[in-house]
Amino acid sequence: MSSAILLIAHGSRRAEANADLVKLAELLRPLVSDSIIEIAYLELAEPSIPDGLQRCVERGATTIRILPYFLSAGSHVTDDLRQFQTDFNASHPGVTCQLSPPLGLHAGVIAALADRLREDL
């Protein structure tokens, strides 16, 4: 495999919150079986984003897509994640690293919210 996806979440002091990203990666793997999937956290949890990117490279990735598990394009996505991407690209000229947009107003997010509203509480 030469392509990888690095799922990024903010990170939390609560282990159960961080476990969601691990579960998301497990659920996503069969849907994108042609790509390496790694996880990383912006802060408060490990692995860090540089560590996650490095793991992708160690597993043979020549193209990495950073996929933020964030709802909006706040400063973490537009500034922090962009800086990680820029720094990685500068130090790994043989690897292409791209930053995907946050979940935002994607139709799937809207559908998921509508599903939540239909659930019994």
CSV table of C-alpha atoms in Angstrom, one decimal:
chain,number,residue,atom,x,y,z
A,1,MET,CA,0.0,0.0,0.0
A,2,SER,CA,1.4,3.4,-0.9
A,3,SER,CA,-1.5,5.6,0.3
A,4,ALA,CA,-2.4,6.3,3.9
A,5,ILE,CA,-5.1,8.2,5.8
A,6,LEU,CA,-4.3,9.8,9.1
A,7,LEU,CA,-7.4,10.4,11.1
A,8,ILE,CA,-7.0,13.3,13.5
A,9,ALA,CA,-9.1,14.2,16.5
A,10,HIS,CA,-8.6,16.9,19.0
A,11,GLY,CA,-7.7,14.6,21.9
A,12,SER,CA,-9.1,14.5,25.4
A,13,ARG,CA,-8.1,13.8,28.9
A,14,ARG,CA,-11.0,11.2,28.9
A,15,ALA,CA,-9.9,7.8,27.5
A,16,GLU,CA,-13.4,6.9,26.4
A,17,ALA,CA,-13.5,10.1,24.2
A,18,ASN,CA,-10.1,9.1,22.6
A,19,ALA,CA,-11.4,5.6,22.1
A,20,ASP,CA,-13.9,6.9,19.6
A,21,LEU,CA,-11.2,7.7,17.1
A,22,VAL,CA,-9.8,4.1,17.5
A,23,LYS,CA,-13.2,2.7,16.8
A,24,LEU,CA,-13.7,5.0,13.8
A,25,ALA,CA,-10.5,3.8,12.3
A,26,GLU,CA,-11.6,0.2,12.8
A,27,LEU,CA,-14.9,0.9,11.1
A,28,LEU,CA,-13.3,2.8,8.2
A,29,ARG,CA,-10.6,0.2,7.4
A,30,PRO,CA,-12.8,-2.2,5.5
A,31,LEU,CA,-14.3,0.7,3.5
A,32,VAL,CA,-10.8,1.9,2.3
A,33,SER,CA,-8.9,-1.4,2.4
A,34,ASP,CA,-6.5,-0.1,-0.2
A,35,SER,CA,-5.1,2.5,2.2
A,36,ILE,CA,-3.1,2.4,5.5
A,37,ILE,CA,-5.1,4.0,8.3
A,38,GLU,CA,-3.5,5.5,11.3
A,39,ILE,CA,-4.8,7.8,14.0
A,40,ALA,CA,-3.4,10.8,15.8
A,41,TYR,CA,-4.5,13.5,18.2
A,42,LEU,CA,-3.8,17.3,18.1
A,43,GLU,CA,-3.2,17.5,21.8
A,44,LEU,CA,-3.9,15.8,25.2
A,45,ALA,CA,-3.5,12.2,23.9
A,46,GLU,CA,-1.0,10.1,22.0
A,47,PRO,CA,0.0,9.4,19.3
A,48,SER,CA,0.8,13.0,18.2
A,49,ILE,CA,0.3,14.1,14.7
A,50,PRO,CA,4.0,14.0,13.8
A,51,ASP,CA,4.1,10.4,15.2
A,52,GLY,CA,1.1,9.4,13.2
A,53,LEU,CA,2.5,10.8,10.0
A,54,GLN,CA,5.8,9.0,10.7
A,55,ARG,CA,4.0,5.7,11.3
A,56,CYS,CA,2.3,6.2,7.9
A,57,VAL,CA,5.7,6.6,6.3
A,58,GLU,CA,7.2,3.6,8.2
A,59,ARG,CA,4.3,1.5,6.8
A,60,GLY,CA,5.3,2.5,3.2
A,61,ALA,CA,3.0,5.4,2.5
A,62,THR,CA,4.1,7.8,-0.3
A,63,THR,CA,0.8,9.7,-0.2
A,64,ILE,CA,-0.9,10.7,3.1
A,65,ARG,CA,-4.3,12.3,3.5
A,66,ILE,CA,-4.9,14.0,6.8
A,67,LEU,CA,-8.5,13.6,7.6
A,68,PRO,CA,-9.7,15.8,10.4
A,69,TYR,CA,-12.5,14.4,12.6
A,70,PHE,CA,-13.6,18.0,13.3
A,71,LEU,CA,-16.9,19.7,12.5
A,72,SER,CA,-15.7,23.1,11.4
A,73,ALA,CA,-12.7,24.9,9.9
A,74,GLY,CA,-11.7,26.6,13.1
A,75,SER,CA,-8.1,27.5,13.9
A,76,HIS,CA,-7.1,24.0,14.7
A,77,VAL,CA,-7.9,22.9,11.1
A,78,THR,CA,-7.0,26.1,9.2
A,79,ASP,CA,-3.9,26.9,11.2
A,80,ASP,CA,-2.6,24.0,13.3
A,81,LEU,CA,-3.2,21.1,11.0
A,82,ARG,CA,-2.1,23.1,8.0
A,83,GLN,CA,1.2,23.8,9.9
A,84,PHE,CA,1.7,20.1,10.6
A,85,GLN,CA,1.1,19.4,6.9
A,86,THR,CA,3.6,22.1,5.8
A,87,ASP,CA,6.3,21.0,8.2
A,88,PHE,CA,5.9,17.4,7.2
A,89,ASN,CA,6.0,18.2,3.5
A,90,ALA,CA,9.2,20.2,4.0
A,91,SER,CA,10.9,17.3,5.9
A,92,HIS,CA,9.6,14.5,3.6
A,93,PRO,CA,10.1,15.6,0.0
A,94,GLY,CA,9.3,12.1,-1.3
A,95,VAL,CA,5.9,11.9,0.3
A,96,THR,CA,2.8,13.9,-0.6
A,97,CYS,CA,0.7,15.0,2.3
A,98,GLN,CA,-2.7,16.5,1.8
A,99,LEU,CA,-5.2,18.0,4.2
A,100,SER,CA,-8.8,17.2,3.7
A,101,PRO,CA,-11.5,19.6,4.8
A,102,PRO,CA,-13.4,19.0,8.1
A,103,LEU,CA,-16.7,17.3,8.2
A,104,GLY,CA,-18.6,20.6,8.2
A,105,LEU,CA,-21.8,20.7,6.3
A,106,HIS,CA,-21.2,17.4,4.4
A,107,ALA,CA,-24.6,15.8,3.5
A,108,GLY,CA,-23.6,12.8,5.6
A,109,VAL,CA,-23.2,14.9,8.7
A,110,ILE,CA,-26.6,16.5,8.1
A,111,ALA,CA,-28.2,13.1,7.7
A,112,ALA,CA,-26.5,11.8,10.9
A,113,LEU,CA,-27.9,14.8,12.8
A,114,ALA,CA,-31.4,14.2,11.4
A,115,ASP,CA,-31.0,10.5,12.5
A,116,ARG,CA,-30.1,11.6,16.0
A,117,LEU,CA,-33.1,13.8,16.2
A,118,ARG,CA,-35.3,10.8,15.3
A,119,GLU,CA,-33.9,8.7,18.1
A,120,ASP,CA,-35.8,8.1,21.3
A,121,LEU,CA,-34.2,9.6,24.3
